[in-house]
């Protein structure tokens, strides 16, 4: 036998064997499926943040229909950390169960923080949260430019609510409240109760809506032309022009609003009347 030919044949066989091994190792069953890859963008709902990322004293409630998150702050709140909302959702910071004083403020870098009145508690970074429900304490909301809109609901307590520009949507249910938009933008305020003072800058637009059955007293003091809209014509409603300005005092059985400068008062059935 020609031993040279034998070695050539053995060499060819080894090449085929190695080729088969490498082909098997790269078979379809071992190839990553891009549809199931961890980096693949799917429409699956985003899970709430892990408990390890949250400060103590925060209950996270997920809306079963929309997936939006509500971060409920309790008196056990430890501060620090991050409260991170779900991108694209209307996520809420709820302080209604927190009995202390709290502030939600924006720094020069556009970051928004929650700080409670406790020297030992570090601020908590808020991301993706665009609505705050205020609690019974002395509370401050001071945000800068809010082009996507920022919502504040006051239920009780003493509250200072300010935005510099953008869109600020405020609902006043109770408490003692000061509302101010200091530069320009759109301010919408819905009033159901409380003792309220609303002082937008002259370049601000928007509306003040008196909800059905509203109680308490409100002062609207602005050179901007912001209409006052009544959701219904309240029982006992009277309009008295203010002698000291171009405004008016509007009273009804359960409430009152003092309009310092001229504006428009709108009722759902009888139309509008300028004062």
XYZ file of C-alpha atoms in Angstrom:
275
model
C 0.000 0.000 0.000
C 1.069 3.565 -0.700
C 1.407 5.059 2.808
C 1.478 8.593 1.342
C -1.999 8.097 -0.126
C -3.236 6.695 3.215
C -2.133 9.847 5.080
C -3.852 12.065 2.511
C -7.126 10.110 2.908
C -6.891 10.288 6.703
C -6.307 14.020 6.492
C -9.391 14.562 4.303
C -11.487 12.506 6.750
C -10.332 14.612 9.679
C -11.302 17.815 7.848
C -14.833 16.493 7.253
C -15.119 15.403 10.903
C -14.056 18.823 12.180
C -16.412 20.548 9.746
C -19.330 18.453 11.068
C -18.440 19.289 14.710
C -18.361 23.056 14.053
C -21.582 22.867 12.029
C -23.347 21.075 14.911
C -22.124 23.611 17.473
C -23.676 26.427 15.417
C -27.024 24.728 14.824
C -30.317 26.668 14.916
C -31.170 25.391 18.417
C -28.078 27.107 19.864
C -28.384 30.374 17.925
C -29.851 33.240 20.005
C -33.398 34.104 18.975
C -33.605 37.871 18.494
C -37.319 37.794 19.382
C -36.492 36.347 22.806
C -33.321 38.304 23.394
C -33.256 40.321 26.627
C -32.431 43.408 24.575
C -35.323 42.968 22.188
C -37.872 45.781 22.411
C -41.284 44.283 23.133
C -44.669 45.651 24.117
C -44.627 43.812 27.437
C -45.531 46.007 30.407
C -42.676 47.426 32.422
C -42.433 45.990 35.931
C -42.523 48.399 38.886
C -39.122 49.261 40.376
C -37.564 46.620 42.601
C -38.118 47.128 46.305
C -34.353 47.373 46.715
C -34.346 50.618 44.692
C -37.018 52.279 46.809
C -36.608 54.156 50.080
C -38.388 52.656 53.072
C -41.922 53.880 53.689
C -43.064 53.873 50.049
C -46.008 51.807 48.848
C -46.158 51.316 45.077
C -49.640 50.890 43.607
C -49.987 49.915 39.948
C -53.109 50.791 37.980
C -54.342 47.440 36.603
C -55.718 49.053 33.452
C -53.007 51.519 32.449
C -49.930 50.257 34.294
C -49.306 53.713 35.756
C -47.675 53.813 39.173
C -48.623 55.708 42.318
C -45.873 56.126 44.919
C -47.606 56.495 48.295
C -45.364 58.121 50.905
C -45.997 57.073 54.509
C -44.658 58.368 57.805
C -41.952 55.657 57.699
C -40.380 57.303 54.646
C -36.574 57.123 54.867
C -35.615 59.393 51.978
C -32.681 59.078 49.545
C -32.882 56.705 46.573
C -34.961 57.149 43.444
C -38.666 57.007 42.674
C -38.759 56.179 38.990
C -41.990 56.198 37.007
C -42.807 54.187 33.909
C -41.899 56.093 30.720
C -44.969 57.447 28.965
C -47.292 56.882 31.935
C -49.054 59.393 34.186
C -47.242 58.410 37.382
C -48.155 60.025 40.710
C -46.391 60.974 43.928
C -49.007 60.677 46.700
C -48.262 62.549 49.949
C -51.816 62.361 51.304
C -50.827 59.740 53.906
C -47.668 61.573 55.009
C -48.281 63.766 58.062
C -45.048 65.757 57.887
C -43.889 68.658 55.724
C -42.613 67.983 52.233
C -41.209 69.863 49.256
C -40.980 68.924 45.581
C -38.434 71.193 43.918
C -36.407 71.340 40.731
C -32.707 72.213 40.677
C -30.732 74.123 38.037
C -30.038 70.887 36.153
C -33.737 70.146 35.726
C -33.775 67.337 38.292
C -36.802 67.113 40.583
C -36.396 66.008 44.197
C -38.664 65.134 47.097
C -37.395 66.431 50.428
C -39.110 65.978 53.775
C -38.530 68.277 56.742
C -35.970 66.176 58.546
C -32.302 67.132 58.708
C -31.234 63.489 58.695
C -33.177 62.572 55.553
C -31.536 62.928 52.154
C -33.532 64.141 49.108
C -35.118 61.531 46.842
C -34.764 61.882 43.082
C -38.021 61.776 41.121
C -37.964 60.642 37.495
C -40.953 60.213 35.212
C -43.409 61.538 37.828
C -45.650 64.352 36.600
C -48.332 64.642 39.270
C -48.263 65.260 43.038
C -51.028 64.855 45.627
C -50.246 67.000 48.665
C -50.911 65.961 52.249
C -51.759 67.613 55.561
C -48.404 69.265 56.268
C -46.762 72.476 55.111
C -45.842 71.641 51.542
C -43.951 73.324 48.714
C -44.045 72.525 44.999
C -41.601 74.617 42.977
C -40.854 73.380 39.469
C -39.197 75.160 36.562
C -40.124 74.642 32.951
C -42.823 71.987 32.625
C -43.498 71.713 28.861
C -45.078 68.287 29.193
C -47.335 69.440 32.010
C -47.259 69.002 35.761
C -50.289 68.340 37.941
C -50.811 69.181 41.613
C -53.787 68.244 43.808
C -54.155 69.862 47.233
C -56.431 68.058 49.656
C -55.477 69.716 52.954
C -52.520 71.355 54.662
C -50.804 74.629 53.795
C -49.397 74.547 50.288
C -47.236 76.802 48.123
C -47.470 75.759 44.454
C -45.254 77.489 41.876
C -44.097 76.889 38.326
C -41.964 79.222 36.234
C -43.326 78.370 32.796
C -44.916 75.588 30.782
C -48.198 73.917 31.726
C -49.366 73.689 35.350
C -52.659 71.961 36.177
C -53.862 72.455 39.770
C -56.875 70.984 41.589
C -57.753 72.561 44.946
C -59.960 70.375 47.125
C -59.097 71.838 50.530
C -56.388 73.374 52.659
C -54.782 76.802 52.446
C -53.176 77.235 49.047
C -51.039 79.746 47.187
C -50.736 79.162 43.431
C -48.333 81.130 41.253
C -46.996 80.867 37.722
C -44.111 83.269 37.802
C -43.050 83.755 34.180
C -45.182 82.564 31.285
C -47.179 79.522 30.275
C -50.601 78.057 30.877
C -52.182 77.705 34.307
C -55.422 75.782 34.793
C -56.968 75.686 38.255
C -60.057 73.721 39.329
C -61.502 74.713 42.711
C -63.700 72.544 44.912
C -62.722 74.011 48.286
C -60.046 75.549 50.451
C -58.759 79.029 51.153
C -56.921 79.921 47.966
C -54.856 82.746 46.507
C -53.978 82.540 42.806
C -51.356 85.004 41.519
C -50.200 84.285 37.928
C -47.842 86.584 36.053
C -49.343 88.946 33.470
C -48.024 86.812 30.561
C -49.777 83.657 31.782
C -52.893 82.271 30.094
C -55.383 79.693 31.328
C -58.641 79.346 33.260
C -59.959 79.111 36.797
C -62.893 76.703 37.042
C -65.301 76.754 39.995
C -66.506 73.171 40.365
C -70.125 72.384 41.258
C -70.816 72.959 44.961
C -67.427 74.561 45.592
C -66.782 75.891 49.095
C -64.302 78.270 50.684
C -62.851 81.586 49.559
C -60.542 82.292 46.640
C -58.695 85.402 45.466
C -57.583 85.721 41.838
C -55.013 88.522 41.688
C -53.450 88.956 38.279
C -53.095 91.378 35.404
C -53.449 88.450 33.024
C -56.849 87.913 31.432
C -57.799 84.546 32.933
C -61.510 83.670 32.666
C -63.382 82.353 35.701
C -65.640 79.512 34.586
C -68.486 78.199 36.744
C -69.285 74.538 36.175
C -72.891 75.394 37.054
C -74.779 78.492 38.205
C -74.520 78.159 41.951
C -77.503 78.769 44.272
C -77.539 82.313 45.645
C -74.912 83.529 43.183
C -74.298 87.290 43.143
C -71.749 89.426 41.313
C -70.668 92.715 42.888
C -68.224 94.987 41.035
C -65.152 95.818 43.124
C -64.847 99.525 43.818
C -61.065 99.559 44.164
C -60.323 97.821 40.844
C -61.853 96.580 37.627
C -62.587 93.230 39.214
C -65.560 91.815 41.077
C -66.626 89.810 44.093
C -68.654 86.733 43.243
C -70.470 84.992 46.078
C -72.772 81.996 46.303
C -74.271 80.001 49.163
C -71.154 77.970 49.899
C -68.285 80.069 48.583
C -66.761 83.238 47.261
C -64.145 84.404 44.750
C -62.620 87.876 44.688
C -61.344 88.911 41.266
C -58.867 91.762 41.702
C -58.564 92.805 38.058
C -60.956 92.635 35.135
C -61.634 89.268 33.593
C -64.502 87.244 32.177
C -67.005 85.246 34.225
C -68.536 82.365 32.307
C -71.658 80.376 33.202
C -72.717 77.218 31.336
C -76.183 78.439 30.344
C -76.193 82.224 30.298
C -72.885 82.710 28.514
C -70.167 85.127 29.536
C -70.052 88.522 31.118
C -67.003 90.759 31.275
C -66.242 92.575 34.534
